[in-house]
Short mmCIF file of C-alpha atoms in Angstrom, two decimals:
data_model
loop_
_atom_site.label_atom_id
_atom_site.label_comp_id
_atom_site.label_asym_id
_atom_site.label_seq_id
_atom_site.Cartn_x
_atom_site.Cartn_y
_atom_site.Cartn_z
CA MET U 1 -14.12 -144.55 -3.07
CA ASN U 2 -13.45 -147.97 -0.43
CA LEU U 3 -13.86 -148.56 3.17
CA LYS U 4 -10.18 -147.83 3.76
CA ASP U 5 -10.12 -144.44 2.16
CA LYS U 6 -13.04 -143.43 4.58
CA ILE U 7 -11.14 -144.35 7.85
CA GLU U 8 -8.52 -142.31 8.66
CA THR U 9 -6.91 -144.82 11.19
CA PRO U 10 -4.95 -147.65 9.55
CA ILE U 11 -6.78 -150.96 9.68
CA GLU U 12 -3.78 -152.65 11.70
CA ASP U 13 -4.33 -150.05 14.27
CA THR U 14 -8.03 -150.78 14.38
CA VAL U 15 -7.36 -154.68 14.66
CA GLU U 16 -4.86 -154.13 17.69
CA CYS U 17 -7.61 -152.11 19.26
CA VAL U 18 -10.20 -154.57 18.98
CA GLU U 19 -7.71 -157.67 19.94
CA ALA U 20 -6.94 -155.22 23.31
CA LEU U 21 -10.83 -154.58 24.04
CA ALA U 22 -11.59 -158.43 23.67
CA ARG U 23 -8.99 -158.90 26.38
CA ILE U 24 -10.16 -156.71 28.74
CA VAL U 25 -13.83 -157.92 28.16
CA LYS U 26 -12.36 -161.51 28.65
CA GLU U 27 -10.04 -160.70 31.57
CA ASN U 28 -12.69 -158.84 33.58
CA ASP U 29 -15.65 -161.23 32.74
CA LEU U 30 -17.52 -158.25 31.04
CA GLY U 31 -20.69 -158.76 29.10
CA LYS U 32 -20.71 -156.13 26.55
CA ILE U 33 -18.26 -153.41 25.40
CA LYS U 34 -19.30 -150.88 22.69
CA ILE U 35 -16.86 -148.28 21.08
CA SER U 36 -18.20 -145.54 18.45
CA THR U 37 -16.63 -143.42 16.59
CA ALA U 38 -17.95 -141.17 13.61
CA ASP U 39 -16.33 -143.73 11.12
CA ILE U 40 -16.85 -146.99 12.82
CA ASP U 41 -18.75 -148.88 15.71
CA ILE U 42 -16.89 -151.96 17.57
CA VAL U 43 -19.18 -154.25 19.73
CA ILE U 44 -17.68 -156.81 21.58
CA GLU U 45 -19.67 -159.14 23.74
CA GLY U 46 -18.27 -161.87 26.21
CA ARG U 47 -19.55 -165.07 27.12
CA LYS U 48 -22.62 -164.41 29.89
CA GLN U 49 -22.47 -166.96 32.48
CA GLN U 50 -25.96 -168.60 33.30
CA SER U 51 -25.11 -170.50 35.98
CA ALA U 52 -24.41 -167.70 38.95
CA VAL U 53 -26.43 -164.56 38.87
CA ILE U 54 -25.17 -161.79 41.52
CA PRO U 55 -27.47 -159.03 42.15
CA PRO U 56 -25.58 -155.75 42.55
CA MET U 57 -24.53 -154.60 45.95
CA THR U 58 -26.96 -152.49 47.50
CA ALA U 59 -26.84 -150.72 51.18
CA VAL U 60 -28.72 -151.94 53.93
CA ALA U 61 -29.07 -149.78 56.85
CA SER U 62 -29.66 -151.47 59.95
CA VAL U 63 -32.52 -150.19 62.56
CA ALA U 64 -32.47 -151.07 66.30
CA ALA U 65 -35.43 -152.03 67.83
CA PRO U 66 -37.17 -149.27 70.25
CA THR U 67 -36.71 -149.92 73.83
CA ALA U 68 -39.03 -149.41 76.72
CA ALA U 69 -37.13 -145.88 77.16
CA GLU U 70 -37.60 -144.59 73.80
CA PRO U 71 -40.90 -144.39 71.55
CA ALA U 72 -41.22 -145.94 68.62
CA GLU U 73 -41.13 -142.58 66.80
CA ALA U 74 -38.19 -142.06 67.52
CA VAL U 75 -36.47 -145.09 65.68
CA LYS U 76 -35.86 -143.71 61.97
CA SER U 77 -35.68 -145.91 58.99
CA ALA U 78 -33.08 -145.50 56.50
CA GLU U 79 -34.30 -142.83 53.81
CA PRO U 80 -34.10 -144.01 50.56
CA VAL U 81 -31.77 -142.38 48.27
CA THR U 82 -33.41 -140.27 45.67
CA GLY U 83 -32.26 -138.91 42.43
CA ASN U 84 -30.51 -139.99 39.07
CA PHE U 85 -27.17 -141.67 38.74
CA ILE U 86 -24.83 -141.02 36.40
CA THR U 87 -22.58 -144.29 36.26
CA SER U 88 -19.60 -145.12 34.04
CA PRO U 89 -20.04 -146.30 30.77
CA ILE U 90 -16.51 -147.91 30.57
CA ILE U 91 -13.78 -149.12 32.71
CA GLY U 92 -11.20 -146.40 33.03
CA THR U 93 -9.66 -143.83 35.50
CA PHE U 94 -11.70 -141.10 36.82
CA TYR U 95 -10.60 -137.79 36.46
CA SER U 96 -12.71 -134.59 37.69
CA SER U 97 -11.12 -131.61 35.66
CA PRO U 98 -9.57 -131.38 32.11
CA SER U 99 -5.88 -130.98 33.57
CA PRO U 100 -4.33 -131.00 36.84
CA GLU U 101 -4.38 -127.16 36.79
CA LYS U 102 -7.76 -126.52 35.91
CA PRO U 103 -10.87 -126.51 38.37
CA ALA U 104 -13.08 -129.78 38.67
CA TYR U 105 -16.02 -129.94 35.88
CA VAL U 106 -18.47 -130.10 38.73
CA LYS U 107 -18.68 -129.94 42.84
CA LEU U 108 -21.10 -131.23 45.17
CA GLY U 109 -24.31 -128.35 45.02
CA ASP U 110 -23.22 -127.42 41.68
CA THR U 111 -26.28 -127.39 38.91
CA VAL U 112 -25.84 -129.34 35.85
CA ASN U 113 -27.83 -129.85 32.69
CA VAL U 114 -28.34 -132.37 30.18
CA GLY U 115 -25.47 -132.85 28.17
CA ASP U 116 -22.62 -130.76 30.15
CA VAL U 117 -19.48 -132.74 30.93
CA VAL U 118 -19.00 -133.65 34.21
CA CYS U 119 -15.89 -135.82 34.31
CA ILE U 120 -13.16 -137.57 31.93
CA ILE U 121 -12.48 -141.15 32.19
CA GLU U 122 -9.35 -142.11 30.68
CA SER U 123 -9.38 -145.81 28.81
CA MET U 124 -6.84 -147.11 26.97
CA LYS U 125 -4.98 -143.89 26.66
CA LEU U 126 -8.33 -142.26 25.14
CA MET U 127 -9.63 -139.32 27.13
CA ASN U 128 -13.54 -139.68 27.12
CA GLU U 129 -15.70 -136.96 28.26
CA ILE U 130 -18.69 -138.01 30.17
CA ASN U 131 -22.09 -135.72 29.83
CA SER U 132 -24.94 -135.60 31.94
CA GLU U 133 -28.35 -137.43 31.12
CA PHE U 134 -30.00 -135.58 33.49
CA SER U 135 -30.59 -131.76 34.93
CA GLY U 136 -30.27 -131.01 38.66
CA ARG U 137 -28.13 -130.62 41.53
CA VAL U 138 -24.95 -132.61 42.07
CA ALA U 139 -25.85 -134.43 45.55
CA GLU U 140 -23.37 -136.97 45.67
CA ILE U 141 -19.84 -137.43 43.92
CA TYR U 142 -19.00 -141.37 44.61
CA VAL U 143 -15.49 -141.23 43.26
CA ASN U 144 -12.31 -139.39 43.83
CA ASN U 145 -9.81 -137.85 40.96
CA GLY U 146 -7.87 -140.61 39.87
CA ASP U 147 -9.74 -143.52 40.83
CA SER U 148 -10.12 -146.64 38.94
CA VAL U 149 -13.52 -147.34 37.96
CA GLU U 150 -15.56 -149.95 36.39
CA TYR U 151 -18.59 -150.43 34.17
CA GLY U 152 -21.67 -149.31 35.61
CA GLN U 153 -20.11 -148.00 38.43
CA LYS U 154 -21.92 -145.02 40.37
CA LEU U 155 -20.33 -141.61 39.62
CA PHE U 156 -22.69 -138.72 40.43
CA ARG U 157 -26.15 -138.67 42.16
CA ILE U 158 -28.22 -136.00 40.59
CA GLU U 159 -31.21 -134.47 42.34
#
């Protein structure tokens, strides 16, 4: 049995898929994209720019200095965000439910376990179920149904 007999998708379709993925990596200046199925693993690495390293955006809270009228204890510092984050493993469109007429996989306050499906991300006309890597309560949902998401973008915070 040769490799072509093992792969159910014609090699021409696979080549077109790889070319499309390479375009996405180049156009979006991505470092790496990996697609795995039961039969094939595809890894495409883009050029890494060494001249400019931009750290991820972080929220910065401004705290006003206490005035003479208010004691120092009254000024609260920004509370750090705690919990685990579920991030997007791919670029695509976020869907909170399996279809428009079905309820969302998870809502704020729901409890999830490791392996539970929390959303779908559509990429290149493929629906990719995203599973929770953590157990806990859904504390925040950072995207809305139908939003475009980037690789590594925060989707949920689990406490």
